[in-house]
């Protein structure tokens, strides 16, 4: 590369347009290259190495890669006296440009461009971060994220739970497994079909007792979330939106990250939800009683929120003191602060009092318009006819519902305690500690979707989103990695379709009905990773050493060796090192069974599983 730099700099020295007082005019070089300046192109073509590097031969026609050239010039320090020689060494990327060249503000962190597959299956596993984070080559990433086989299909309805071989994309889905892999598996089928995504990911609180991992290092958390939100965006329909529940620890970083993924112009709101009602007086600094819900539209110019049903309280603000045949009304101020002399005139009330607008303020309407409003009985002067005039607004004329506000009180949408009670009462278990209240999800789903729309939550937890979506007659897809999916998420959804009466059931007259399909990502090497993580003694580690070697599960990056010969070296390691080595040896691209290898006998898939996958992946949406 150094030679290429030297070559280019000596070429450019031959053209005095690019130099001033011995300094390279970098921007001039870029400008003229983008204009395909003939003199510059001739110069570049005069060098064989420059020609090979920046020109492509397409059937005898040389095509200049001006973007490659521009980046090269912009980001390489090829003159020591060039002020860019230092700053551009950072080389971080913002989209396709180097940060130093980008116009946008970006959030950068180590391993930003990696894929963090990150997952966990059972609460007993060590909860120190056990995510292996590797830089994979693009084709390996493609393999890692290619669709995977789904297995263990069951259909669950009001009366039964049975094996299922004809699932389709129109079914409600509960999927067990790593959400990154599951989302990529669904991507092709649901591309642009999902109306609403609500997620409540681990907040990265550093807390150890939730069962699932909530103790990432900051940059891993960002990579973890970024990987998932990027694919989630692909699933959203043009008029869709994503809602992310989060607290103060990561919310501001998440906002910047989402700006990058969705575009700042698609940011809709930061809702503040009052998640706790009782102050915590032993808090060291503040008693934190709110969460954030970040709302981004796929395309804000297209997305519109549904209005909220007027609350009884809001309707009660309307009355009909003058028995107006048009029905109940409420009144609003008739003055405005943007002063105009034409709108500043005295008004004589029915009782004969003369009223002027206060100083510096005028009426909202002209003299003529005011008279029209009086003639049509749209102005209210109070019962005795002597008050400051106000404008009557009829309930029948205002919008069908209320525009949602950005502060959501616990009295309207519930709080954390309420959510825990909902789950404890329904399942008689405290196995899951961080659910959200059904009323909160009701509001999100009602604003962001309509009956029949697809609602997705890929951090299912206890399944609140899916439960509420079912009660509101939406189609749901939800994903959970942990073993408690059986005793919590699946059980809850089963009870929902049986017509349980907790949460929002009574307020929406829910009596059960419908069905959902349960399935799992079919694991291959993932099973070994789980088993390795469980190892606590050297004997089991050695047994696993032989199993891993025999299973043909080793990465091609590990040089071939004889397991028996190398076992001696393996035994010298500490148990932690042994576990690390075992995990590193595994081929991470074979954690799950690729759909493309469904007929490969090595995976031992039964006919029912194959049939169900064919049915699911070949099904289509009705409209
Ligand atoms: C905060 S909880 C969600 C609670 C949920 N909103 C509710 O109301 O019950 C986050 C859930 O995401 C799950 N999760 C975290 N990482 C995951 C991953 N990589 N794949 C699938 N699920 C994951 C956790 O196991 C946990 O159950």
Coordinates of C-alpha atoms and ligand atoms in Angstrom, one line a residue:
X1 CA 0.0 0.0 0.0
X2 CA 2.9 2.3 0.8
X3 CA 4.1 1.9 -2.8
X4 CA 0.7 2.8 -4.1
X5 CA 0.7 5.9 -2.0
X6 CA 4.2 6.9 -3.2
X7 CA 3.2 6.2 -6.7
X8 CA 0.1 8.3 -6.5
X9 CA 1.9 11.2 -4.8
X10 CA 4.6 11.3 -7.4
X11 CA 2.0 11.2 -10.1
X12 CA 0.0 14.1 -8.6
X13 CA 3.2 16.1 -8.3
X14 CA 3.2 16.3 -12.1
X15 CA 0.0 18.4 -12.1
X16 CA 0.5 21.7 -10.4
X17 CA -3.3 22.2 -10.0
X18 CA -3.0 19.9 -7.0
X19 CA -0.3 21.8 -5.1
X20 CA 0.0 25.0 -3.3
X21 CA 3.1 26.1 -1.4
X22 CA 4.3 22.5 -1.5
X23 CA 1.1 21.1 0.1
X24 CA -1.2 18.7 -1.5
X25 CA -4.7 20.2 -2.2
X26 CA -6.5 17.0 -1.2
X27 CA -10.0 18.4 -1.8
X28 CA -9.0 19.6 -5.3
X29 CA -7.9 16.0 -6.1
X30 CA -11.1 14.6 -4.8
X31 CA -13.2 17.3 -6.6
X32 CA -11.6 16.7 -10.0
X33 CA -11.7 12.9 -9.6
X34 CA -15.4 13.1 -9.0
X35 CA -15.7 15.3 -12.1
X36 CA -13.8 12.6 -14.0
X37 CA -11.3 15.3 -15.1
X38 CA -9.6 14.0 -18.2
X39 CA -6.1 15.3 -17.3
X40 CA -6.2 13.6 -13.9
X41 CA -7.5 10.3 -15.4
X42 CA -4.7 10.3 -18.0
X43 CA -2.2 10.8 -15.2
X44 CA -3.7 7.9 -13.2
X45 CA -3.8 5.6 -16.2
X46 CA -0.1 6.3 -16.8
X47 CA 0.8 4.1 -13.8
X48 CA 0.1 0.3 -14.1
X49 CA -0.4 -0.2 -10.4
X50 CA -2.8 2.8 -10.0
X51 CA -4.6 1.6 -13.1
X52 CA -5.1 -1.9 -11.6
X53 CA -6.1 -0.5 -8.3
X54 CA -8.7 2.1 -9.3
X55 CA -9.9 1.0 -12.7
X56 CA -12.0 -2.0 -13.6
X57 CA -11.8 -3.6 -17.0
X58 CA -15.4 -4.4 -18.2
X59 CA -15.2 -6.1 -21.5
X60 CA -12.4 -3.9 -22.7
X61 CA -13.8 -0.7 -21.3
X62 CA -11.9 0.8 -18.3
X63 CA -14.2 2.1 -15.6
X64 CA -12.8 4.4 -13.0
X65 CA -13.9 3.6 -9.4
X66 CA -14.1 7.2 -8.3
X67 CA -15.6 6.4 -4.8
X68 CA -12.7 4.0 -4.0
X69 CA -10.3 6.6 -5.2
X70 CA -12.0 9.4 -3.2
X71 CA -11.8 7.3 -0.1
X72 CA -8.3 6.4 -0.7
X73 CA -7.2 10.0 -1.1
X74 CA -9.4 11.3 1.7
X75 CA -8.2 8.8 4.3
X76 CA -4.6 8.1 3.5
X77 CA -1.9 10.3 4.9
X78 CA 0.3 10.5 1.9
X79 CA 1.9 13.7 2.7
X80 CA 3.6 14.2 6.0
X81 CA 2.8 17.9 6.0
X82 CA -0.8 17.3 5.3
X83 CA -2.9 18.1 8.3
X84 CA -5.1 15.1 7.7
X85 CA -2.2 12.7 8.2
X86 CA -3.0 12.4 11.8
X87 CA -6.7 12.6 12.3
X88 CA -7.6 10.1 9.6
X89 CA -5.7 7.3 11.2
X90 CA -8.7 6.7 13.4
X91 CA -10.4 5.1 10.4
X92 CA -13.8 4.4 12.2
X93 CA -16.7 4.0 9.8
X94 CA -20.0 5.9 9.7
X95 CA -22.0 4.1 7.1
X96 CA -19.7 3.8 4.1
X97 CA -17.6 6.8 5.0
X98 CA -14.8 7.3 7.4
X99 CA -16.0 9.2 10.5
X100 CA -13.7 12.1 9.6
X101 CA -15.5 12.5 6.3
X102 CA -19.1 11.8 7.4
X103 CA -21.6 14.5 7.8
X104 CA -23.6 12.7 10.4
X105 CA -22.9 12.3 14.1
X106 CA -22.2 8.7 14.9
X107 CA -22.0 6.7 18.0
X108 CA -18.9 4.5 17.8
X109 CA -17.7 1.7 20.1
X110 CA -15.4 -1.3 19.9
X111 CA -16.8 -4.3 18.0
X112 CA -19.6 -2.1 16.5
X113 CA -19.4 -3.9 13.2
X114 CA -19.4 -7.3 14.8
X115 CA -22.3 -9.7 15.2
X116 CA -22.9 -10.6 18.8
X117 CA -24.9 -13.8 18.6
X118 CA -25.4 -13.7 22.4
X119 CA -27.8 -15.9 24.1
X120 CA -28.6 -18.0 27.1
X121 CA -31.0 -20.8 27.8
X122 CA -31.3 -21.5 31.5
X123 CA -31.0 -19.4 34.6
X124 CA -28.6 -21.7 36.4
X125 CA -25.8 -20.9 33.9
X126 CA -23.0 -18.5 35.0
X127 CA -24.2 -15.0 34.4
X128 CA -20.9 -13.4 33.9
X129 CA -20.9 -12.4 30.2
X130 CA -20.5 -15.6 28.2
X131 CA -20.9 -14.1 24.8
X132 CA -18.1 -14.9 22.4
X133 CA -17.6 -12.1 20.1
X134 CA -15.7 -12.8 17.0
X135 CA -15.0 -11.0 13.8
X136 CA -16.4 -13.2 11.1
X137 CA -15.7 -12.9 7.4
X138 CA -18.7 -11.7 5.5
X139 CA -19.5 -15.1 4.0
X140 CA -19.4 -16.6 7.5
X141 CA -21.8 -14.0 8.8
X142 CA -24.1 -14.8 5.9
X143 CA -24.0 -18.5 7.0
X144 CA -24.5 -17.6 10.6
X145 CA -27.6 -15.5 9.7
X146 CA -29.0 -17.8 7.0
X147 CA -32.5 -19.2 7.8
X148 CA -32.4 -22.1 10.2
X149 CA -34.6 -25.2 10.7
X150 CA -37.5 -24.9 13.1
X151 CA -38.5 -27.9 15.1
X152 CA -40.9 -29.2 17.7
X153 CA -43.9 -27.6 16.1
X154 CA -47.1 -27.8 18.2
X155 CA -50.4 -26.1 17.8
X156 CA -52.2 -25.0 21.0
X157 CA -55.8 -24.1 21.1
X158 CA -58.5 -23.9 23.7
X159 CA -58.9 -27.6 24.1
X160 CA -55.6 -29.2 23.1
X161 CA -51.9 -29.1 22.4
X162 CA -50.8 -31.4 19.5
X163 CA -47.9 -31.9 17.1
X164 CA -48.4 -29.8 14.0
X165 CA -47.1 -30.2 10.4
X166 CA -48.9 -27.4 8.6
X167 CA -47.9 -24.1 10.2
X168 CA -48.1 -21.0 8.1
X169 CA -47.1 -17.4 8.3
X170 CA -50.6 -16.4 9.3
X171 CA -50.3 -18.3 12.6
X172 CA -49.6 -16.8 15.9
X173 CA -46.0 -17.8 16.8
X174 CA -44.1 -18.5 19.9
X175 CA -40.5 -19.4 19.1
X176 CA -37.9 -20.7 21.4
X177 CA -34.3 -19.7 20.7
X178 CA -31.8 -16.9 20.1
X179 CA -33.7 -13.9 18.8
X180 CA -31.0 -12.8 16.3
X181 CA -31.0 -16.2 14.6
X182 CA -34.8 -16.4 14.8
X183 CA -35.4 -13.0 13.3
X184 CA -33.0 -13.8 10.4
X185 CA -34.9 -17.0 9.9
X186 CA -38.2 -15.1 9.7
X187 CA -36.8 -12.2 7.7
X188 CA -37.6 -13.4 4.2
X189 CA -41.2 -14.4 5.0
X190 CA -42.1 -11.4 7.0
X191 CA -40.1 -8.7 5.2
X192 CA -42.2 -5.5 5.4
X193 CA -45.2 -7.3 7.0
X194 CA -44.9 -6.3 10.6
X195 CA -47.0 -3.3 11.8
X196 CA -45.7 -3.0 15.3
X197 CA -42.7 -4.1 17.2
X198 CA -42.5 -3.7 20.9
X199 CA -39.4 -4.8 22.8
X200 CA -38.4 -4.8 26.4
X201 CA -34.8 -5.9 26.1
X202 CA -32.4 -6.5 29.1
X203 CA -31.7 -2.9 30.3
X204 CA -28.1 -3.7 31.2
X205 CA -28.7 -2.9 34.8
X206 CA -25.8 -5.0 36.0
X207 CA -28.4 -6.9 38.0
X208 CA -27.8 -10.5 38.6
X209 CA -31.1 -11.8 39.7
X210 CA -33.4 -11.6 36.7
X211 CA -32.6 -15.1 35.4
X212 CA -31.6 -13.8 32.0
X213 CA -28.4 -11.9 31.3
X214 CA -28.6 -8.3 32.3
X215 CA -24.9 -7.7 32.8
X216 CA -23.3 -6.9 29.5
X217 CA -20.4 -4.7 29.1
X218 CA -21.7 -1.4 27.7
X219 CA -20.2 -1.9 24.2
X220 CA -21.4 -5.5 23.9
X221 CA -24.9 -4.4 24.9
X222 CA -24.9 -1.8 22.1
X223 CA -23.7 -4.4 19.5
X224 CA -26.2 -6.9 20.8
X225 CA -29.1 -4.4 20.4
X226 CA -27.8 -3.0 17.1
X227 CA -27.7 -6.4 15.4
X228 CA -31.3 -7.1 16.4
X229 CA -32.8 -3.7 15.7
X230 CA -31.2 -3.7 12.2
X231 CA -33.0 -6.9 11.2
X232 CA -36.2 -5.9 13.0
X233 CA -36.3 -2.7 10.8
X234 CA -36.4 -4.9 7.7
X235 CA -39.5 -6.7 9.0
X236 CA -41.4 -3.5 9.6
X237 CA -44.0 -2.3 7.1
X238 CA -43.7 1.1 5.6
X239 CA -46.4 2.3 8.0
X240 CA -45.0 0.4 10.9
X241 CA -43.3 1.5 14.1
X242 CA -40.9 0.1 16.8
X243 CA -41.3 0.8 20.5
X244 CA -38.4 0.1 22.8
X245 CA -38.8 0.0 26.6
X246 CA -35.6 1.0 28.4
X247 CA -34.4 2.9 31.5
X248 CA -31.9 5.6 32.0
X249 CA -28.8 3.4 31.9
X250 CA -28.8 2.9 28.2
X251 CA -31.7 5.1 26.9
X252 CA -29.7 7.9 25.6
X253 CA -27.2 5.7 23.8
X254 CA -30.1 3.7 22.4
X255 CA -31.7 6.9 21.0
X256 CA -28.5 7.8 19.1
X257 CA -28.1 4.2 17.9
X258 CA -31.7 4.2 16.7
X259 CA -31.2 7.5 15.0
X260 CA -28.5 5.9 13.0
X261 CA -30.5 2.8 12.1
X262 CA -33.9 4.4 11.5
X263 CA -32.8 8.0 10.6
X264 CA -33.3 10.9 12.9
X265 CA -36.2 12.0 10.8
X266 CA -38.1 8.9 11.8
X267 CA -37.9 9.5 15.6
X268 CA -41.5 9.9 16.9
X269 CA -41.4 10.2 20.6
X270 CA -39.8 9.4 23.9
X271 CA -42.6 8.3 26.2
X272 CA -42.1 8.6 29.9
X273 CA -43.9 5.8 31.7
X274 CA -44.3 6.1 35.5
X275 CA -43.4 2.5 36.3
X276 CA -43.4 2.9 40.1
X277 CA -45.8 4.7 42.3
X278 CA -44.1 4.5 45.7
X279 CA -41.0 6.7 46.4
X280 CA -38.0 4.7 47.4
X281 CA -36.6 6.8 50.2
X282 CA -33.5 4.7 50.7
X283 CA -32.3 5.5 47.1
X284 CA -28.8 7.0 47.3
X285 CA -29.5 9.7 44.7
X286 CA -32.9 9.8 43.2
X287 CA -35.9 7.5 43.5
X288 CA -36.1 6.4 39.8
X289 CA -39.7 5.9 39.0
X290 CA -39.9 6.1 35.2
X291 CA -38.9 4.1 32.1
X292 CA -38.5 5.5 28.6
X293 CA -40.3 4.1 25.6
X294 CA -38.5 5.2 22.4
X295 CA -40.8 5.2 19.4
X296 CA -39.4 5.2 15.9
X297 CA -41.4 4.9 12.7
X298 CA -40.1 3.0 9.7
X299 CA -41.2 6.1 7.7
X300 CA -42.5 8.9 9.8
X301 CA -44.2 10.7 6.9
X302 CA -46.3 7.6 6.4
X303 CA -46.9 6.4 10.0
X304 CA -49.8 7.8 12.0
X305 CA -50.8 6.9 15.6
X306 CA -54.3 5.7 16.3
X307 CA -56.1 8.1 18.6
X308 CA -56.8 6.9 22.1
X309 CA -60.3 6.2 23.2
X310 CA -61.5 9.2 25.3
X311 CA -61.3 8.5 28.9
X312 CA -64.5 8.8 31.1
X313 CA -62.7 11.7 32.8
X314 CA -62.1 13.5 29.4
X315 CA -65.7 13.0 28.4
X316 CA -66.9 14.3 31.7
X317 CA -65.3 17.7 30.9
X318 CA -68.1 18.2 28.3
X319 CA -71.6 19.4 29.4
X320 CA -74.6 21.2 28.0
X321 CA -75.6 24.1 30.4
X322 CA -77.6 25.9 27.6
X323 CA -79.4 22.7 26.3
X324 CA -77.8 23.1 22.9
X325 CA -79.4 20.6 20.5
X326 CA -76.0 19.8 19.1
X327 CA -75.1 18.0 22.3
X328 CA -72.5 18.4 25.0
X329 CA -69.7 20.9 24.6
X330 CA -66.7 22.4 26.4
X331 CA -65.4 25.9 25.9
X332 CA -62.0 27.3 25.0
X333 CA -60.3 30.6 25.2
X334 CA -61.2 33.2 22.4
X335 CA -58.0 35.3 22.8
X336 CA -54.5 34.8 21.3
X337 CA -51.2 36.3 22.2
X338 CA -50.0 37.1 18.7
X339 CA -51.4 40.6 18.5
X340 CA -53.2 42.1 15.5
X341 CA -54.9 45.4 15.7
X342 CA -57.7 44.2 13.4
X343 CA -58.7 41.6 15.9
X344 CA -58.7 44.0 18.9
X345 CA -62.2 45.3 19.2
X346 CA -64.8 45.7 22.0
X347 CA -67.5 43.1 22.5
X348 CA -70.8 43.8 24.1
X349 CA -72.1 40.8 26.0
X350 CA -75.8 39.8 26.1
X351 CA -76.0 41.4 29.6
X352 CA -74.8 44.7 28.1
X353 CA -71.2 44.7 29.5
X354 CA -68.4 45.9 27.1
X355 CA -65.3 43.7 27.1
X356 CA -62.0 44.4 25.5
X357 CA -59.2 41.8 25.2
X358 CA -56.5 42.3 27.8
X359 CA -53.5 44.5 26.9
X360 CA -51.2 43.0 24.2
X361 CA -53.7 40.3 23.4
X362 CA -56.5 40.2 20.8
X363 CA -59.4 38.0 19.8
X364 CA -58.8 34.8 17.9
X365 CA -61.3 35.9 15.2
X366 CA -62.2 39.0 13.2
X367 CA -65.2 41.1 14.0
X368 CA -67.3 39.6 11.2
X369 CA -66.4 36.0 12.1
X370 CA -67.2 36.7 15.7
X371 CA -70.7 37.9 14.8
X372 CA -71.2 34.7 12.7
X373 CA -70.2 32.6 15.7
X374 CA -72.6 34.6 17.9
X375 CA -75.4 34.2 15.4
X376 CA -74.9 30.4 15.3
X377 CA -74.8 30.1 19.1
X378 CA -71.2 29.1 19.2
X379 CA -70.1 31.7 21.8
X380 CA -70.6 31.2 25.5
X381 CA -70.9 34.3 27.7
X382 CA -71.6 32.4 30.9
X383 CA -75.0 31.6 32.5
X384 CA -75.8 35.2 33.2
X385 CA -74.5 36.4 29.8
X386 CA -71.9 38.8 31.2
X387 CA -68.6 36.8 31.2
X388 CA -65.6 37.0 28.9
X389 CA -66.7 35.2 25.7
X390 CA -65.5 31.7 25.1
X391 CA -65.7 29.4 22.0
X392 CA -68.0 26.3 22.3
X393 CA -66.5 23.1 21.1
X394 CA -68.9 20.2 20.6
X395 CA -67.9 16.6 21.4
X396 CA -69.4 15.5 18.1
X397 CA -67.0 17.9 16.2
X398 CA -63.7 16.9 17.9
X399 CA -61.6 14.1 16.7
X400 CA -62.8 10.5 17.4
X401 CA -60.3 10.1 20.2
X402 CA -57.5 11.7 22.1
X403 CA -54.1 12.4 20.7
X404 CA -51.6 10.4 22.8
X405 CA -49.5 12.3 25.2
X406 CA -45.9 11.4 26.0
X407 CA -46.2 11.1 29.8
X408 CA -48.0 7.9 30.8
X409 CA -49.1 7.7 34.4
X410 CA -49.3 4.5 36.3
X411 CA -53.0 5.2 37.0
X412 CA -53.6 5.0 33.2
X413 CA -51.3 2.1 32.2
X414 CA -50.2 0.3 35.3
X415 CA -46.9 -0.1 37.0
X416 CA -44.3 -2.8 37.7
X417 CA -46.1 -4.1 40.8
X418 CA -49.3 -4.5 38.9
X419 CA -47.5 -6.5 36.3
X420 CA -45.9 -8.9 38.8
X421 CA -49.3 -9.4 40.4
X422 CA -50.8 -10.2 37.1
X423 CA -48.3 -13.0 36.4
X424 CA -48.2 -14.3 40.0
X425 CA -52.0 -14.6 40.0
X426 CA -52.2 -16.2 36.6
X427 CA -49.4 -18.7 36.9
X428 CA -48.9 -18.9 40.6
X429 CA -45.2 -18.6 40.1
X430 CA -42.5 -16.0 40.7
X431 CA -40.3 -17.6 38.1
X432 CA -40.4 -14.5 36.0
X433 CA -39.5 -11.2 37.7
X434 CA -39.6 -8.4 35.2
X435 CA -43.0 -8.5 33.3
X436 CA -44.8 -5.4 32.0
X437 CA -48.4 -4.6 32.9
X438 CA -51.0 -5.6 30.3
X439 CA -52.5 -2.1 30.4
X440 CA -49.2 -0.6 29.2
X441 CA -49.1 -3.0 26.2
X442 CA -52.8 -2.3 25.5
X443 CA -52.0 1.3 25.0
X444 CA -48.9 0.6 22.8
X445 CA -50.7 -1.9 20.7
X446 CA -53.8 0.3 20.3
X447 CA -51.8 3.3 19.2
X448 CA -49.5 1.3 16.9
X449 CA -51.7 -1.3 15.2
X450 CA -55.2 -2.3 14.1
X451 CA -57.1 -5.6 14.3
X452 CA -55.4 -8.3 12.2
X453 CA -52.0 -6.5 12.1
X454 CA -48.8 -8.4 13.0
X455 CA -47.3 -7.5 16.3
X456 CA -43.8 -8.7 17.1
X457 CA -41.9 -8.9 20.4
X458 CA -38.5 -10.7 20.2
X459 CA -37.8 -10.3 23.9
X460 CA -40.9 -12.2 25.0
X461 CA -40.2 -12.8 28.7
X462 CA -43.5 -13.8 30.2
X463 CA -45.3 -13.0 26.9
X464 CA -47.2 -9.8 27.9
X465 CA -47.1 -8.4 24.3
X466 CA -48.4 -11.6 22.8
X467 CA -51.1 -12.0 25.5
X468 CA -52.4 -8.5 24.9
X469 CA -52.1 -8.7 21.2
X470 CA -54.3 -11.9 21.3
X471 CA -56.8 -10.1 23.5
X472 CA -56.9 -7.2 21.0
X473 CA -57.2 -9.5 18.0
X474 CA -53.8 -8.9 16.5
X475 CA -51.6 -11.6 15.0
X476 CA -48.5 -12.1 17.2
X477 CA -45.0 -13.4 16.8
X478 CA -42.9 -13.6 19.9
X479 CA -39.4 -15.1 20.7
X480 CA -37.9 -16.2 24.0
X481 CA -34.6 -18.0 24.6
X482 CA -34.9 -19.3 28.1
X483 CA -36.2 -22.6 29.3
X484 CA -38.9 -20.9 31.3
X485 CA -40.7 -20.3 28.0
X486 CA -42.5 -23.6 28.8
X487 CA -43.7 -22.9 32.4
X488 CA -44.2 -19.1 31.9
X489 CA -44.6 -17.8 28.3
X490 CA -46.3 -20.8 26.7
X491 CA -48.4 -21.5 29.8
X492 CA -49.6 -17.9 29.9
X493 CA -50.6 -17.8 26.2
X494 CA -52.4 -21.1 26.7
X495 CA -54.4 -19.6 29.5
X496 CA -55.1 -16.5 27.4
X497 CA -56.7 -18.5 24.6
X498 CA -58.6 -20.5 27.2
X499 CA -60.1 -17.1 28.2
X500 CA -58.3 -16.1 31.5
X501 CA -59.8 -13.0 33.1
X502 CA -56.7 -11.3 34.4
X503 CA -55.0 -8.1 33.1
X504 CA -57.1 -6.3 30.5
X505 CA -59.4 -9.2 29.8
X506 CA -62.5 -7.7 31.3
X507 CA -62.0 -4.2 29.9
X508 CA -61.9 -5.6 26.3
X509 CA -64.5 -8.4 26.9
X510 CA -62.0 -11.1 26.2
X511 CA -63.4 -14.7 26.5
X512 CA -60.6 -16.6 24.8
X513 CA -60.3 -18.3 21.5
X514 CA -57.9 -18.7 18.6
X515 CA -54.6 -20.7 18.7
X516 CA -50.9 -20.3 18.5
X517 CA -48.0 -22.4 17.2
X518 CA -45.0 -23.2 19.3
X519 CA -41.6 -24.1 17.7
X520 CA -37.9 -24.0 18.4
X521 CA -34.8 -23.1 16.5
X522 CA -33.2 -26.5 15.9
X523 CA -29.8 -26.5 17.6
X524 CA -26.7 -28.3 16.5
X525 CA -23.4 -27.1 18.2
X526 CA -25.4 -24.7 20.4
X527 CA -26.3 -27.8 22.5
X528 CA -22.5 -28.4 23.0
X529 CA -22.0 -24.8 24.1
X530 CA -24.7 -25.1 26.7
X531 CA -23.1 -28.4 27.9
X532 CA -19.6 -26.9 28.0
X533 CA -20.9 -23.9 30.1
X534 CA -22.3 -26.4 32.6
X535 CA -19.0 -28.2 33.1
X536 CA -17.5 -27.9 36.6
X537 CA -14.9 -30.6 36.8
X538 CA -11.8 -31.7 34.8
X539 CA -13.1 -35.2 34.2
X540 CA -16.2 -33.9 32.4
X541 CA -14.1 -31.4 30.5
X542 CA -11.9 -34.2 29.2
X543 CA -14.9 -36.2 28.2
X544 CA -16.3 -33.2 26.4
X545 CA -12.9 -32.7 24.7
X546 CA -13.3 -36.1 23.1
X547 CA -17.0 -35.5 22.3
X548 CA -16.3 -32.2 20.6
X549 CA -13.5 -33.8 18.5
X550 CA -15.6 -36.8 17.6
X551 CA -18.7 -34.7 16.7
X552 CA -17.1 -33.1 13.7
X553 CA -18.1 -29.8 15.3
X554 CA -14.7 -28.1 15.1
X555 CA -14.1 -24.9 13.3
X556 CA -12.1 -25.1 10.1
X557 CA -9.9 -22.4 11.7
X558 CA -8.5 -25.0 14.1
X559 CA -5.5 -26.8 12.6
X560 CA -6.1 -30.6 12.3
X561 CA -4.6 -32.6 15.1
X562 CA -5.0 -35.9 16.8
X563 CA -7.4 -35.5 19.8
X564 CA -5.6 -38.3 21.7
X565 CA -2.2 -36.8 21.3
X566 CA -3.3 -33.3 22.2
X567 CA -5.3 -34.5 25.2
X568 CA -2.1 -34.3 27.3
X569 CA -1.7 -30.6 26.7
X570 CA -5.4 -30.0 27.3
X571 CA -5.2 -31.6 30.7
X572 CA -2.5 -29.1 31.7
X573 CA -5.0 -26.2 31.4
X574 CA -7.2 -24.8 34.2
X575 CA -10.8 -25.7 34.0
X576 CA -11.7 -22.1 32.9
X577 CA -9.1 -22.3 30.2
X578 CA -10.4 -25.7 29.1
X579 CA -13.9 -24.4 28.8
X580 CA -12.7 -21.4 26.8
X581 CA -10.7 -23.6 24.5
X582 CA -13.6 -26.0 23.9
X583 CA -16.0 -23.1 23.0
X584 CA -13.4 -21.5 20.8
X585 CA -12.8 -24.8 18.9
X586 CA -16.5 -25.1 18.0
X587 CA -17.7 -24.0 14.6
X588 CA -20.0 -21.2 15.5
X589 CA -21.7 -21.4 12.1
X590 CA -23.0 -24.7 13.0
X591 CA -24.8 -23.7 16.2
X592 CA -28.2 -24.2 14.5
X593 CA -29.2 -26.4 11.6
X594 CA -29.3 -24.4 8.4
X595 CA -32.6 -24.7 6.5
X596 CA -30.6 -25.4 3.4
X597 CA -29.3 -28.6 5.0
X598 CA -32.7 -29.9 6.2
X599 CA -32.2 -33.1 4.2
X600 CA -28.7 -33.7 5.5
X601 CA -29.0 -37.1 7.3
X602 CA -26.3 -36.0 9.9
X603 CA -28.8 -33.9 11.7
X604 CA -31.3 -36.7 12.1
X605 CA -34.4 -34.6 11.4
X606 CA -37.6 -36.6 11.4
X607 CA -40.2 -36.4 8.6
X608 CA -42.7 -34.4 10.6
X609 CA -40.1 -31.7 11.2
X610 CA -39.2 -31.6 7.5
X611 CA -42.9 -31.4 6.5
X612 CA -43.6 -28.6 9.0
X613 CA -40.7 -26.6 7.7
X614 CA -41.7 -27.0 4.1
X615 CA -45.3 -26.0 5.0
X616 CA -44.2 -22.9 7.0
X617 CA -41.5 -21.6 4.6
X618 CA -43.7 -22.1 1.5
X619 CA -46.8 -20.5 3.0
X620 CA -47.9 -17.0 2.1
X621 CA -50.1 -14.2 3.3
X622 CA -53.7 -14.2 2.1
X623 CA -53.6 -10.6 0.8
Ligands
LIG1 C1 -37.1 -7.8 30.3 S1 -37.5 -9.3 29.7 C2 -39.0 -9.0 28.8 C3 -40.2 -9.0 29.7 C4 -41.5 -8.9 28.9 N1 -41.7 -7.6 28.3 C5 -42.7 -9.2 29.8 O1 -43.6 -8.4 29.9 O2 -42.7 -10.3 30.4 C6 -36.4 -9.7 28.5 C7 -36.5 -11.1 28.0 O3 -35.7 -11.2 26.8 C8 -35.0 -12.5 26.8 N2 -33.8 -12.4 25.9 C9 -32.7 -11.8 26.2 N3 -31.8 -12.0 25.2 C10 -32.4 -12.8 24.3 C11 -31.9 -13.4 23.1 N4 -30.7 -13.2 22.6 N5 -32.8 -14.2 22.5 C12 -34.1 -14.4 22.9 N6 -34.5 -13.9 24.1 C13 -33.7 -13.1 24.8 C14 -34.7 -12.7 28.2 O4 -34.5 -14.1 28.4 C15 -35.9 -12.1 28.9 O5 -36.9 -13.2 29.1

